[in-house]
Amino acid sequence: MGEKFYITTPIYYINDRPHIGHAYTTIVADALSRFYAHEGKKVAFVAGTDENGQKTVDAARKGGESTAAYADRLAEIWKTTWRALGIANTDFIRTTEMRHRETVVEIWRRIWNSGDIYRGRYEGLYCRGHEAFLKESDLIDGECPEHKQKPELVSEENYFFRLSKYEKPLLELYEKNPEFIVPRSRYNEVRSFVRSGLEDLSISRESRNWGIPVPDDPSQVIYVWFDALINYVSAVGLHGWEAHPADIHAIGKDIVRFHAVIWPAMLLSAKLPLPGQVAANGFLTIDGVKISKTLGNAVDPVGLARRYGTDALRYYLLREVPYGEDGDFSLEKFRERYNADLANGLGNFSARVLALGEKLGKSSIRELDASAVERIEAAHKTVREKIRQFRFHEVLIAVWELIAFGDVYINFKRPWEKTDPQAICTLVAILDNVAAMVKPLLPDTSLRITKSIRWVSNSAFVVEKSDALFPRIAD
């Protein structure tokens, strides 16, 4: 096994069940982890749940449960969801675990010893939905624009992190490494935010008997976001992070400032290495409307996957939404793309090629058509380049262009009229390479195709037909 590769999803709040927006971010991380594993890396892929905030306490109280019982139940729901969607994370961390609590305390002490924590009074506008303080400039008509609620005016004695001290080091980081934040629009947003001036950050709240106590001061608990960010270190341990910090934090754009401003500042203060990249996807809307617990319009990704298959969901999200941009999900558009691209595209091509290959019987690869070889090699090159650039939709466009070439080739050669071993072997090679290229993005589909093309030696194969990859959805 080759060198290490470490990728993370956000540490998700457990005040609600996972919806399709959470699934999108996690599928992106899963696709990247599979790609780098295929490239020979030893991958650590961590997902998890953020359980220490006031929202957890409020949700448990509302449901009549103890906070601990509620946290256990919701964490299991999140784990089960990722299993149901075929997410291949290697670890799942909960912020209530002892390994996390111990790491948080150690990093707090390191930052304290750097002189970057002090006590003071904070008065500000606190949004329970964000579990964060907002500025007046963040509000629209006096309300949080995301949660449609007026924040509470809070005045407390808290501990503060000297975030302002790291304004210049952060700007130097962005200047030296413009790929630290992707896409470019988020990079520009973060750099502009830091240039406008950073204020010190309140990093504790009065204790409400839930959360991680401030070391040597049990009257305070550590601010939930300060604690939550440290999960990325907790999952691999301090020594593990020092040896190999995260290569990619895959997140949503709503938390990019936490990951690209606060988190690297914390690490610099604690004298720990920085992650390689913060990659932020855009928002998903449902039929043009923002996903909202109040509106009850969240789409259950597990229900979709059970009905249409996990790869159909993965395909839609990775193909329909250019990474970093906002996108929309509608069942109508989902079904249209399913039928056009999956049933009529890959599914139909696969069925035709496997039927021809099965009739041919055991065959040895003969000299392949040169034009097909050229197309295959070009597609592989594009796939490797674009996936590293988070251009998942362009990866799939390149593969589907190869499928379209295969359709033209099969119609031109018409190998069903007379047995044409070279043409059939060329088509089998195209399909086999399509399976290899989509493996990180559509793992189940790739596996089903490769099971149908059984290689009995380096050059000989037997084809066995399988059930339809993507049965057409009736109108």
PDB file of N, CA and C in Angstrom, residues 292-387:
ATOM      1  N   SER A 292     -35.388  23.173   4.136  1.00  0.00           N
ATOM      2  CA  SER A 292     -35.775  23.796   5.401  1.00  0.00           C
ATOM      3  C   SER A 292     -36.532  22.807   6.261  1.00  0.00           C
ATOM      4  N   LYS A 293     -36.104  22.709   7.528  1.00  0.00           N
ATOM      5  CA  LYS A 293     -36.827  21.874   8.483  1.00  0.00           C
ATOM      6  C   LYS A 293     -38.238  22.409   8.688  1.00  0.00           C
ATOM      7  N   THR A 294     -38.366  23.736   8.687  1.00  0.00           N
ATOM      8  CA  THR A 294     -39.680  24.361   8.878  1.00  0.00           C
ATOM      9  C   THR A 294     -40.630  24.015   7.740  1.00  0.00           C
ATOM     10  N   LEU A 295     -40.116  24.074   6.498  1.00  0.00           N
ATOM     11  CA  LEU A 295     -40.957  23.763   5.342  1.00  0.00           C
ATOM     12  C   LEU A 295     -41.185  22.263   5.181  1.00  0.00           C
ATOM     13  N   GLY A 296     -40.333  21.471   5.821  1.00  0.00           N
ATOM     14  CA  GLY A 296     -40.477  20.021   5.716  1.00  0.00           C
ATOM     15  C   GLY A 296     -40.225  19.496   4.316  1.00  0.00           C
ATOM     16  N   ASN A 297     -39.325  20.170   3.558  1.00  0.00           N
ATOM     17  CA  ASN A 297     -39.082  19.764   2.172  1.00  0.00           C
ATOM     18  C   ASN A 297     -37.789  18.981   1.989  1.00  0.00           C
ATOM     19  N   ALA A 298     -37.170  18.562   3.099  1.00  0.00           N
ATOM     20  CA  ALA A 298     -35.940  17.780   2.989  1.00  0.00           C
ATOM     21  C   ALA A 298     -36.225  16.441   2.312  1.00  0.00           C
ATOM     22  N   VAL A 299     -35.333  16.042   1.405  1.00  0.00           N
ATOM     23  CA  VAL A 299     -35.478  14.781   0.683  1.00  0.00           C
ATOM     24  C   VAL A 299     -34.637  13.716   1.371  1.00  0.00           C
ATOM     25  N   ASP A 300     -35.244  12.576   1.649  1.00  0.00           N
ATOM     26  CA  ASP A 300     -34.557  11.464   2.301  1.00  0.00           C
ATOM     27  C   ASP A 300     -33.705  10.733   1.270  1.00  0.00           C
ATOM     28  N   PRO A 301     -32.383  10.779   1.377  1.00  0.00           N
ATOM     29  CA  PRO A 301     -31.542  10.120   0.381  1.00  0.00           C
ATOM     30  C   PRO A 301     -31.657   8.604   0.408  1.00  0.00           C
ATOM     31  N   VAL A 302     -31.926   8.037   1.576  1.00  0.00           N
ATOM     32  CA  VAL A 302     -32.049   6.578   1.669  1.00  0.00           C
ATOM     33  C   VAL A 302     -33.280   6.097   0.910  1.00  0.00           C
ATOM     34  N   GLY A 303     -34.391   6.825   1.032  1.00  0.00           N
ATOM     35  CA  GLY A 303     -35.588   6.459   0.288  1.00  0.00           C
ATOM     36  C   GLY A 303     -35.352   6.482  -1.209  1.00  0.00           C
ATOM     37  N   LEU A 304     -34.649   7.505  -1.697  1.00  0.00           N
ATOM     38  CA  LEU A 304     -34.319   7.583  -3.123  1.00  0.00           C
ATOM     39  C   LEU A 304     -33.437   6.419  -3.545  1.00  0.00           C
ATOM     40  N   ALA A 305     -32.424   6.128  -2.729  1.00  0.00           N
ATOM     41  CA  ALA A 305     -31.494   5.054  -3.069  1.00  0.00           C
ATOM     42  C   ALA A 305     -32.189   3.699  -3.090  1.00  0.00           C
ATOM     43  N   ARG A 306     -33.105   3.476  -2.175  1.00  0.00           N
ATOM     44  CA  ARG A 306     -33.823   2.197  -2.161  1.00  0.00           C
ATOM     45  C   ARG A 306     -34.693   2.037  -3.401  1.00  0.00           C
ATOM     46  N   ARG A 307     -35.251   3.128  -3.867  1.00  0.00           N
ATOM     47  CA  ARG A 307     -36.155   3.057  -5.018  1.00  0.00           C
ATOM     48  C   ARG A 307     -35.406   2.986  -6.346  1.00  0.00           C
ATOM     49  N   TYR A 308     -34.325   3.768  -6.462  1.00  0.00           N
ATOM     50  CA  TYR A 308     -33.654   3.886  -7.760  1.00  0.00           C
ATOM     51  C   TYR A 308     -32.225   3.344  -7.773  1.00  0.00           C
ATOM     52  N   GLY A 309     -31.681   3.033  -6.596  1.00  0.00           N
ATOM     53  CA  GLY A 309     -30.301   2.566  -6.515  1.00  0.00           C
ATOM     54  C   GLY A 309     -29.371   3.673  -6.038  1.00  0.00           C
ATOM     55  N   THR A 310     -28.359   3.287  -5.279  1.00  0.00           N
ATOM     56  CA  THR A 310     -27.429   4.288  -4.740  1.00  0.00           C
ATOM     57  C   THR A 310     -26.679   5.012  -5.851  1.00  0.00           C
ATOM     58  N   ASP A 311     -26.325   4.296  -6.911  1.00  0.00           N
ATOM     59  CA  ASP A 311     -25.550   4.939  -7.970  1.00  0.00           C
ATOM     60  C   ASP A 311     -26.375   5.924  -8.784  1.00  0.00           C
ATOM     61  N   ALA A 312     -27.672   5.713  -8.871  1.00  0.00           N
ATOM     62  CA  ALA A 312     -28.522   6.687  -9.561  1.00  0.00           C
ATOM     63  C   ALA A 312     -28.501   8.018  -8.811  1.00  0.00           C
ATOM     64  N   LEU A 313     -28.551   7.951  -7.486  1.00  0.00           N
ATOM     65  CA  LEU A 313     -28.473   9.167  -6.672  1.00  0.00           C
ATOM     66  C   LEU A 313     -27.104   9.817  -6.816  1.00  0.00           C
ATOM     67  N   ARG A 314     -26.047   9.017  -6.729  1.00  0.00           N
ATOM     68  CA  ARG A 314     -24.687   9.543  -6.864  1.00  0.00           C
ATOM     69  C   ARG A 314     -24.511  10.206  -8.229  1.00  0.00           C
ATOM     70  N   TYR A 315     -25.011   9.536  -9.269  1.00  0.00           N
ATOM     71  CA  TYR A 315     -24.852  10.077 -10.616  1.00  0.00           C
ATOM     72  C   TYR A 315     -25.527  11.440 -10.734  1.00  0.00           C
ATOM     73  N   TYR A 316     -26.756  11.531 -10.275  1.00  0.00           N
ATOM     74  CA  TYR A 316     -27.489  12.797 -10.409  1.00  0.00           C
ATOM     75  C   TYR A 316     -26.747  13.932  -9.707  1.00  0.00           C
ATOM     76  N   LEU A 317     -26.338  13.701  -8.474  1.00  0.00           N
ATOM     77  CA  LEU A 317     -25.710  14.767  -7.693  1.00  0.00           C
ATOM     78  C   LEU A 317     -24.360  15.182  -8.277  1.00  0.00           C
ATOM     79  N   LEU A 318     -23.571  14.216  -8.731  1.00  0.00           N
ATOM     80  CA  LEU A 318     -22.242  14.523  -9.243  1.00  0.00           C
ATOM     81  C   LEU A 318     -22.282  15.057 -10.673  1.00  0.00           C
ATOM     82  N   ARG A 319     -23.296  14.660 -11.430  1.00  0.00           N
ATOM     83  CA  ARG A 319     -23.405  15.104 -12.833  1.00  0.00           C
ATOM     84  C   ARG A 319     -24.199  16.399 -12.966  1.00  0.00           C
ATOM     85  N   GLU A 320     -25.252  16.547 -12.195  1.00  0.00           N
ATOM     86  CA  GLU A 320     -26.174  17.675 -12.351  1.00  0.00           C
ATOM     87  C   GLU A 320     -25.611  18.977 -11.792  1.00  0.00           C
ATOM     88  N   VAL A 321     -24.790  18.871 -10.744  1.00  0.00           N
ATOM     89  CA  VAL A 321     -24.351  20.075 -10.019  1.00  0.00           C
ATOM     90  C   VAL A 321     -22.840  20.266 -10.176  1.00  0.00           C
ATOM     91  N   PRO A 322     -22.398  21.235 -10.976  1.00  0.00           N
ATOM     92  CA  PRO A 322     -20.959  21.524 -11.035  1.00  0.00           C
ATOM     93  C   PRO A 322     -20.446  21.860  -9.635  1.00  0.00           C
ATOM     94  N   TYR A 323     -19.331  21.248  -9.254  1.00  0.00           N
ATOM     95  CA  TYR A 323     -18.853  21.378  -7.884  1.00  0.00           C
ATOM     96  C   TYR A 323     -18.590  22.840  -7.529  1.00  0.00           C
ATOM     97  N   GLY A 324     -19.069  23.217  -6.357  1.00  0.00           N
ATOM     98  CA  GLY A 324     -18.893  24.574  -5.864  1.00  0.00           C
ATOM     99  C   GLY A 324     -20.062  25.481  -6.168  1.00  0.00           C
ATOM    100  N   GLU A 325     -20.864  25.112  -7.155  1.00  0.00           N
ATOM    101  CA  GLU A 325     -22.037  25.912  -7.500  1.00  0.00           C
ATOM    102  C   GLU A 325     -23.264  25.393  -6.755  1.00  0.00           C
ATOM    103  N   ASP A 326     -24.266  26.244  -6.627  1.00  0.00           N
ATOM    104  CA  ASP A 326     -25.535  25.801  -6.067  1.00  0.00           C
ATOM    105  C   ASP A 326     -26.276  24.976  -7.113  1.00  0.00           C
ATOM    106  N   GLY A 327     -27.030  23.995  -6.653  1.00  0.00           N
ATOM    107  CA  GLY A 327     -27.784  23.144  -7.565  1.00  0.00           C
ATOM    108  C   GLY A 327     -29.176  22.878  -7.039  1.00  0.00           C
ATOM    109  N   ASP A 328     -29.978  22.274  -7.872  1.00  0.00           N
ATOM    110  CA  ASP A 328     -31.368  22.014  -7.500  1.00  0.00           C
ATOM    111  C   ASP A 328     -31.683  20.544  -7.707  1.00  0.00           C
ATOM    112  N   PHE A 329     -32.489  20.006  -6.808  1.00  0.00           N
ATOM    113  CA  PHE A 329     -32.989  18.642  -6.964  1.00  0.00           C
ATOM    114  C   PHE A 329     -34.494  18.694  -7.143  1.00  0.00           C
ATOM    115  N   SER A 330     -34.958  18.014  -8.168  1.00  0.00           N
ATOM    116  CA  SER A 330     -36.392  17.773  -8.311  1.00  0.00           C
ATOM    117  C   SER A 330     -36.545  16.343  -8.796  1.00  0.00           C
ATOM    118  N   LEU A 331     -37.588  15.688  -8.345  1.00  0.00           N
ATOM    119  CA  LEU A 331     -37.808  14.301  -8.742  1.00  0.00           C
ATOM    120  C   LEU A 331     -37.997  14.199 -10.250  1.00  0.00           C
ATOM    121  N   GLU A 332     -38.618  15.201 -10.831  1.00  0.00           N
ATOM    122  CA  GLU A 332     -38.835  15.177 -12.282  1.00  0.00           C
ATOM    123  C   GLU A 332     -37.503  15.205 -13.033  1.00  0.00           C
ATOM    124  N   LYS A 333     -36.606  16.111 -12.629  1.00  0.00           N
ATOM    125  CA  LYS A 333     -35.297  16.188 -13.286  1.00  0.00           C
ATOM    126  C   LYS A 333     -34.472  14.933 -13.014  1.00  0.00           C
ATOM    127  N   PHE A 334     -34.599  14.407 -11.808  1.00  0.00           N
ATOM    128  CA  PHE A 334     -33.889  13.175 -11.456  1.00  0.00           C
ATOM    129  C   PHE A 334     -34.318  12.032 -12.371  1.00  0.00           C
ATOM    130  N   ARG A 335     -35.607  11.856 -12.553  1.00  0.00           N
ATOM    131  CA  ARG A 335     -36.123  10.774 -13.389  1.00  0.00           C
ATOM    132  C   ARG A 335     -35.747  10.979 -14.857  1.00  0.00           C
ATOM    133  N   GLU A 336     -35.766  12.221 -15.307  1.00  0.00           N
ATOM    134  CA  GLU A 336     -35.384  12.504 -16.694  1.00  0.00           C
ATOM    135  C   GLU A 336     -33.923  12.128 -16.944  1.00  0.00           C
ATOM    136  N   ARG A 337     -33.036  12.530 -16.023  1.00  0.00           N
ATOM    137  CA  ARG A 337     -31.623  12.211 -16.214  1.00  0.00           C
ATOM    138  C   ARG A 337     -31.366  10.720 -16.039  1.00  0.00           C
ATOM    139  N   TYR A 338     -32.089  10.092 -15.134  1.00  0.00           N
ATOM    140  CA  TYR A 338     -31.971   8.645 -14.954  1.00  0.00           C
ATOM    141  C   TYR A 338     -32.278   7.937 -16.269  1.00  0.00           C
ATOM    142  N   ASN A 339     -33.415   8.237 -16.872  1.00  0.00           N
ATOM    143  CA  ASN A 339     -33.803   7.552 -18.110  1.00  0.00           C
ATOM    144  C   ASN A 339     -32.861   7.881 -19.260  1.00  0.00           C
ATOM    145  N   ALA A 340     -32.502   9.157 -19.411  1.00  0.00           N
ATOM    146  CA  ALA A 340     -31.684   9.572 -20.547  1.00  0.00           C
ATOM    147  C   ALA A 340     -30.248   9.065 -20.443  1.00  0.00           C
ATOM    148  N   ASP A 341     -29.627   9.234 -19.281  1.00  0.00           N
ATOM    149  CA  ASP A 341     -28.199   8.942 -19.155  1.00  0.00           C
ATOM    150  C   ASP A 341     -27.908   7.531 -18.660  1.00  0.00           C
ATOM    151  N   LEU A 342     -28.712   7.057 -17.722  1.00  0.00           N
ATOM    152  CA  LEU A 342     -28.425   5.759 -17.107  1.00  0.00           C
ATOM    153  C   LEU A 342     -29.134   4.616 -17.828  1.00  0.00           C
ATOM    154  N   ALA A 343     -30.442   4.705 -17.985  1.00  0.00           N
ATOM    155  CA  ALA A 343     -31.170   3.622 -18.659  1.00  0.00           C
ATOM    156  C   ALA A 343     -30.836   3.577 -20.150  1.00  0.00           C
ATOM    157  N   ASN A 344     -31.018   4.707 -20.846  1.00  0.00           N
ATOM    158  CA  ASN A 344     -30.788   4.736 -22.292  1.00  0.00           C
ATOM    159  C   ASN A 344     -29.315   4.853 -22.656  1.00  0.00           C
ATOM    160  N   GLY A 345     -28.509   5.400 -21.776  1.00  0.00           N
ATOM    161  CA  GLY A 345     -27.095   5.600 -22.055  1.00  0.00           C
ATOM    162  C   GLY A 345     -26.255   4.400 -21.667  1.00  0.00           C
ATOM    163  N   LEU A 346     -25.716   4.438 -20.464  1.00  0.00           N
ATOM    164  CA  LEU A 346     -24.841   3.358 -20.005  1.00  0.00           C
ATOM    165  C   LEU A 346     -25.565   2.023 -19.952  1.00  0.00           C
ATOM    166  N   GLY A 347     -26.787   2.007 -19.435  1.00  0.00           N
ATOM    167  CA  GLY A 347     -27.510   0.741 -19.298  1.00  0.00           C
ATOM    168  C   GLY A 347     -27.739   0.054 -20.626  1.00  0.00           C
ATOM    169  N   ASN A 348     -28.178   0.792 -21.625  1.00  0.00           N
ATOM    170  CA  ASN A 348     -28.446   0.220 -22.943  1.00  0.00           C
ATOM    171  C   ASN A 348     -27.157  -0.235 -23.622  1.00  0.00           C
ATOM    172  N   PHE A 349     -26.110   0.588 -23.539  1.00  0.00           N
ATOM    173  CA  PHE A 349     -24.830   0.214 -24.148  1.00  0.00           C
ATOM    174  C   PHE A 349     -24.279  -1.055 -23.509  1.00  0.00           C
ATOM    175  N   SER A 350     -24.332  -1.121 -22.187  1.00  0.00           N
ATOM    176  CA  SER A 350     -23.845  -2.306 -21.482  1.00  0.00           C
ATOM    177  C   SER A 350     -24.609  -3.555 -21.901  1.00  0.00           C
ATOM    178  N   ALA A 351     -25.935  -3.464 -21.984  1.00  0.00           N
ATOM    179  CA  ALA A 351     -26.750  -4.626 -22.361  1.00  0.00           C
ATOM    180  C   ALA A 351     -26.401  -5.110 -23.759  1.00  0.00           C
ATOM    181  N   ARG A 352     -26.205  -4.198 -24.700  1.00  0.00           N
ATOM    182  CA  ARG A 352     -25.884  -4.580 -26.083  1.00  0.00           C
ATOM    183  C   ARG A 352     -24.517  -5.253 -26.159  1.00  0.00           C
ATOM    184  N   VAL A 353     -23.536  -4.674 -25.488  1.00  0.00           N
ATOM    185  CA  VAL A 353     -22.178  -5.220 -25.546  1.00  0.00           C
ATOM    186  C   VAL A 353     -22.106  -6.582 -24.868  1.00  0.00           C
ATOM    187  N   LEU A 354     -22.734  -6.724 -23.720  1.00  0.00           N
ATOM    188  CA  LEU A 354     -22.685  -8.003 -23.003  1.00  0.00           C
ATOM    189  C   LEU A 354     -23.400  -9.096 -23.780  1.00  0.00           C
ATOM    190  N   ALA A 355     -24.486  -8.756 -24.454  1.00  0.00           N
ATOM    191  CA  ALA A 355     -25.191  -9.752 -25.276  1.00  0.00           C
ATOM    192  C   ALA A 355     -24.305 -10.231 -26.416  1.00  0.00           C
ATOM    193  N   LEU A 356     -23.610  -9.319 -27.074  1.00  0.00           N
ATOM    194  CA  LEU A 356     -22.698  -9.698 -28.160  1.00  0.00           C
ATOM    195  C   LEU A 356     -21.530 -10.521 -27.627  1.00  0.00           C
ATOM    196  N   GLY A 357     -20.981 -10.105 -26.495  1.00  0.00           N
ATOM    197  CA  GLY A 357     -19.852 -10.821 -25.921  1.00  0.00           C
ATOM    198  C   GLY A 357     -20.214 -12.221 -25.484  1.00  0.00           C
ATOM    199  N   GLU A 358     -21.415 -12.390 -24.939  1.00  0.00           N
ATOM    200  CA  GLU A 358     -21.856 -13.718 -24.508  1.00  0.00           C
ATOM    201  C   GLU A 358     -21.970 -14.661 -25.695  1.00  0.00           C
ATOM    202  N   LYS A 359     -22.493 -14.177 -26.809  1.00  0.00           N
ATOM    203  CA  LYS A 359     -22.620 -15.015 -28.011  1.00  0.00           C
ATOM    204  C   LYS A 359     -21.259 -15.407 -28.568  1.00  0.00           C
ATOM    205  N   LEU A 360     -20.283 -14.527 -28.390  1.00  0.00           N
ATOM    206  CA  LEU A 360     -18.944 -14.808 -28.906  1.00  0.00           C
ATOM    207  C   LEU A 360     -18.272 -15.944 -28.160  1.00  0.00           C
ATOM    208  N   GLY A 361     -18.636 -16.135 -26.888  1.00  0.00           N
ATOM    209  CA  GLY A 361     -18.011 -17.177 -26.078  1.00  0.00           C
ATOM    210  C   GLY A 361     -16.635 -16.748 -25.593  1.00  0.00           C
ATOM    211  N   LYS A 362     -15.852 -17.716 -25.118  1.00  0.00           N
ATOM    212  CA  LYS A 362     -14.515 -17.398 -24.624  1.00  0.00           C
ATOM    213  C   LYS A 362     -13.684 -16.812 -25.753  1.00  0.00           C
ATOM    214  N   SER A 363     -13.093 -15.650 -25.489  1.00  0.00           N
ATOM    215  CA  SER A 363     -12.354 -14.956 -26.541  1.00  0.00           C
ATOM    216  C   SER A 363     -11.059 -14.388 -25.998  1.00  0.00           C
ATOM    217  N   SER A 364     -10.114 -14.269 -26.907  1.00  0.00           N
ATOM    218  CA  SER A 364      -8.868 -13.594 -26.582  1.00  0.00           C
ATOM    219  C   SER A 364      -8.892 -12.217 -27.220  1.00  0.00           C
ATOM    220  N   ILE A 365      -8.363 -11.254 -26.501  1.00  0.00           N
ATOM    221  CA  ILE A 365      -8.319  -9.893 -27.031  1.00  0.00           C
ATOM    222  C   ILE A 365      -7.434  -9.880 -28.268  1.00  0.00           C
ATOM    223  N   ARG A 366      -8.052  -9.477 -29.354  1.00  0.00           N
ATOM    224  CA  ARG A 366      -7.290  -9.324 -30.582  1.00  0.00           C
ATOM    225  C   ARG A 366      -6.830  -7.877 -30.681  1.00  0.00           C
ATOM    226  N   GLU A 367      -6.275  -7.520 -31.804  1.00  0.00           N
ATOM    227  CA  GLU A 367      -5.874  -6.129 -31.996  1.00  0.00           C
ATOM    228  C   GLU A 367      -7.119  -5.255 -31.970  1.00  0.00           C
ATOM    229  N   LEU A 368      -7.148  -4.302 -31.062  1.00  0.00           N
ATOM    230  CA  LEU A 368      -8.321  -3.447 -30.929  1.00  0.00           C
ATOM    231  C   LEU A 368      -8.304  -2.346 -31.983  1.00  0.00           C
ATOM    232  N   ASP A 369      -9.467  -1.841 -32.270  1.00  0.00           N
ATOM    233  CA  ASP A 369      -9.592  -0.739 -33.212  1.00  0.00           C
ATOM    234  C   ASP A 369      -8.797   0.462 -32.689  1.00  0.00           C
ATOM    235  N   ALA A 370      -7.916   0.998 -33.502  1.00  0.00           N
ATOM    236  CA  ALA A 370      -7.019   2.077 -33.073  1.00  0.00           C
ATOM    237  C   ALA A 370      -7.785   3.319 -32.631  1.00  0.00           C
ATOM    238  N   SER A 371      -8.872   3.633 -33.317  1.00  0.00           N
ATOM    239  CA  SER A 371      -9.642   4.825 -32.943  1.00  0.00           C
ATOM    240  C   SER A 371     -10.262   4.659 -31.562  1.00  0.00           C
ATOM    241  N   ALA A 372     -10.679   3.430 -31.235  1.00  0.00           N
ATOM    242  CA  ALA A 372     -11.253   3.164 -29.913  1.00  0.00           C
ATOM    243  C   ALA A 372     -10.184   3.276 -28.829  1.00  0.00           C
ATOM    244  N   VAL A 373      -9.007   2.730 -29.101  1.00  0.00           N
ATOM    245  CA  VAL A 373      -7.911   2.812 -28.132  1.00  0.00           C
ATOM    246  C   VAL A 373      -7.574   4.269 -27.839  1.00  0.00           C
ATOM    247  N   GLU A 374      -7.538   5.084 -28.883  1.00  0.00           N
ATOM    248  CA  GLU A 374      -7.246   6.510 -28.714  1.00  0.00           C
ATOM    249  C   GLU A 374      -8.302   7.185 -27.842  1.00  0.00           C
ATOM    250  N   ARG A 375      -9.568   6.854 -28.078  1.00  0.00           N
ATOM    251  CA  ARG A 375     -10.662   7.433 -27.282  1.00  0.00           C
ATOM    252  C   ARG A 375     -10.577   6.991 -25.825  1.00  0.00           C
ATOM    253  N   ILE A 376     -10.283   5.722 -25.609  1.00  0.00           N
ATOM    254  CA  ILE A 376     -10.190   5.190 -24.244  1.00  0.00           C
ATOM    255  C   ILE A 376      -9.072   5.894 -23.476  1.00  0.00           C
ATOM    256  N   GLU A 377      -7.911   6.010 -24.098  1.00  0.00           N
ATOM    257  CA  GLU A 377      -6.767   6.641 -23.428  1.00  0.00           C
ATOM    258  C   GLU A 377      -7.054   8.110 -23.115  1.00  0.00           C
ATOM    259  N   ALA A 378      -7.692   8.805 -24.042  1.00  0.00           N
ATOM    260  CA  ALA A 378      -8.027  10.218 -23.819  1.00  0.00           C
ATOM    261  C   ALA A 378      -9.020  10.369 -22.672  1.00  0.00           C
ATOM    262  N   ALA A 379      -9.997   9.461 -22.600  1.00  0.00           N
ATOM    263  CA  ALA A 379     -10.992   9.523 -21.523  1.00  0.00           C
ATOM    264  C   ALA A 379     -10.348   9.273 -20.164  1.00  0.00           C
ATOM    265  N   HIS A 380      -9.453   8.290 -20.092  1.00  0.00           N
ATOM    266  CA  HIS A 380      -8.755   8.017 -18.825  1.00  0.00           C
ATOM    267  C   HIS A 380      -7.981   9.251 -18.359  1.00  0.00           C
ATOM    268  N   LYS A 381      -7.306   9.906 -19.284  1.00  0.00           N
ATOM    269  CA  LYS A 381      -6.523  11.096 -18.935  1.00  0.00           C
ATOM    270  C   LYS A 381      -7.432  12.198 -18.395  1.00  0.00           C
ATOM    271  N   THR A 382      -8.558  12.409 -19.059  1.00  0.00           N
ATOM    272  CA  THR A 382      -9.503  13.441 -18.618  1.00  0.00           C
ATOM    273  C   THR A 382     -10.059  13.122 -17.240  1.00  0.00           C
ATOM    274  N   VAL A 383     -10.432  11.867 -17.021  1.00  0.00           N
ATOM    275  CA  VAL A 383     -11.001  11.457 -15.734  1.00  0.00           C
ATOM    276  C   VAL A 383     -10.018  11.723 -14.602  1.00  0.00           C
ATOM    277  N   ARG A 384      -8.760  11.324 -14.785  1.00  0.00           N
ATOM    278  CA  ARG A 384      -7.759  11.521 -13.729  1.00  0.00           C
ATOM    279  C   ARG A 384      -7.525  13.003 -13.449  1.00  0.00           C
ATOM    280  N   GLU A 385      -7.500  13.809 -14.492  1.00  0.00           N
ATOM    281  CA  GLU A 385      -7.272  15.246 -14.308  1.00  0.00           C
ATOM    282  C   GLU A 385      -8.459  15.919 -13.625  1.00  0.00           C
ATOM    283  N   LYS A 386      -9.656  15.639 -14.120  1.00  0.00           N
ATOM    284  CA  LYS A 386     -10.840  16.366 -13.661  1.00  0.00           C
ATOM    285  C   LYS A 386     -11.252  15.985 -12.245  1.00  0.00           C
ATOM    286  N   ILE A 387     -11.063  14.732 -11.862  1.00  0.00           N
ATOM    287  CA  ILE A 387     -11.478  14.350 -10.511  1.00  0.00           C
ATOM    288  C   ILE A 387     -10.581  15.027  -9.478  1.00  0.00           C
TER     289      ILE A 387
END
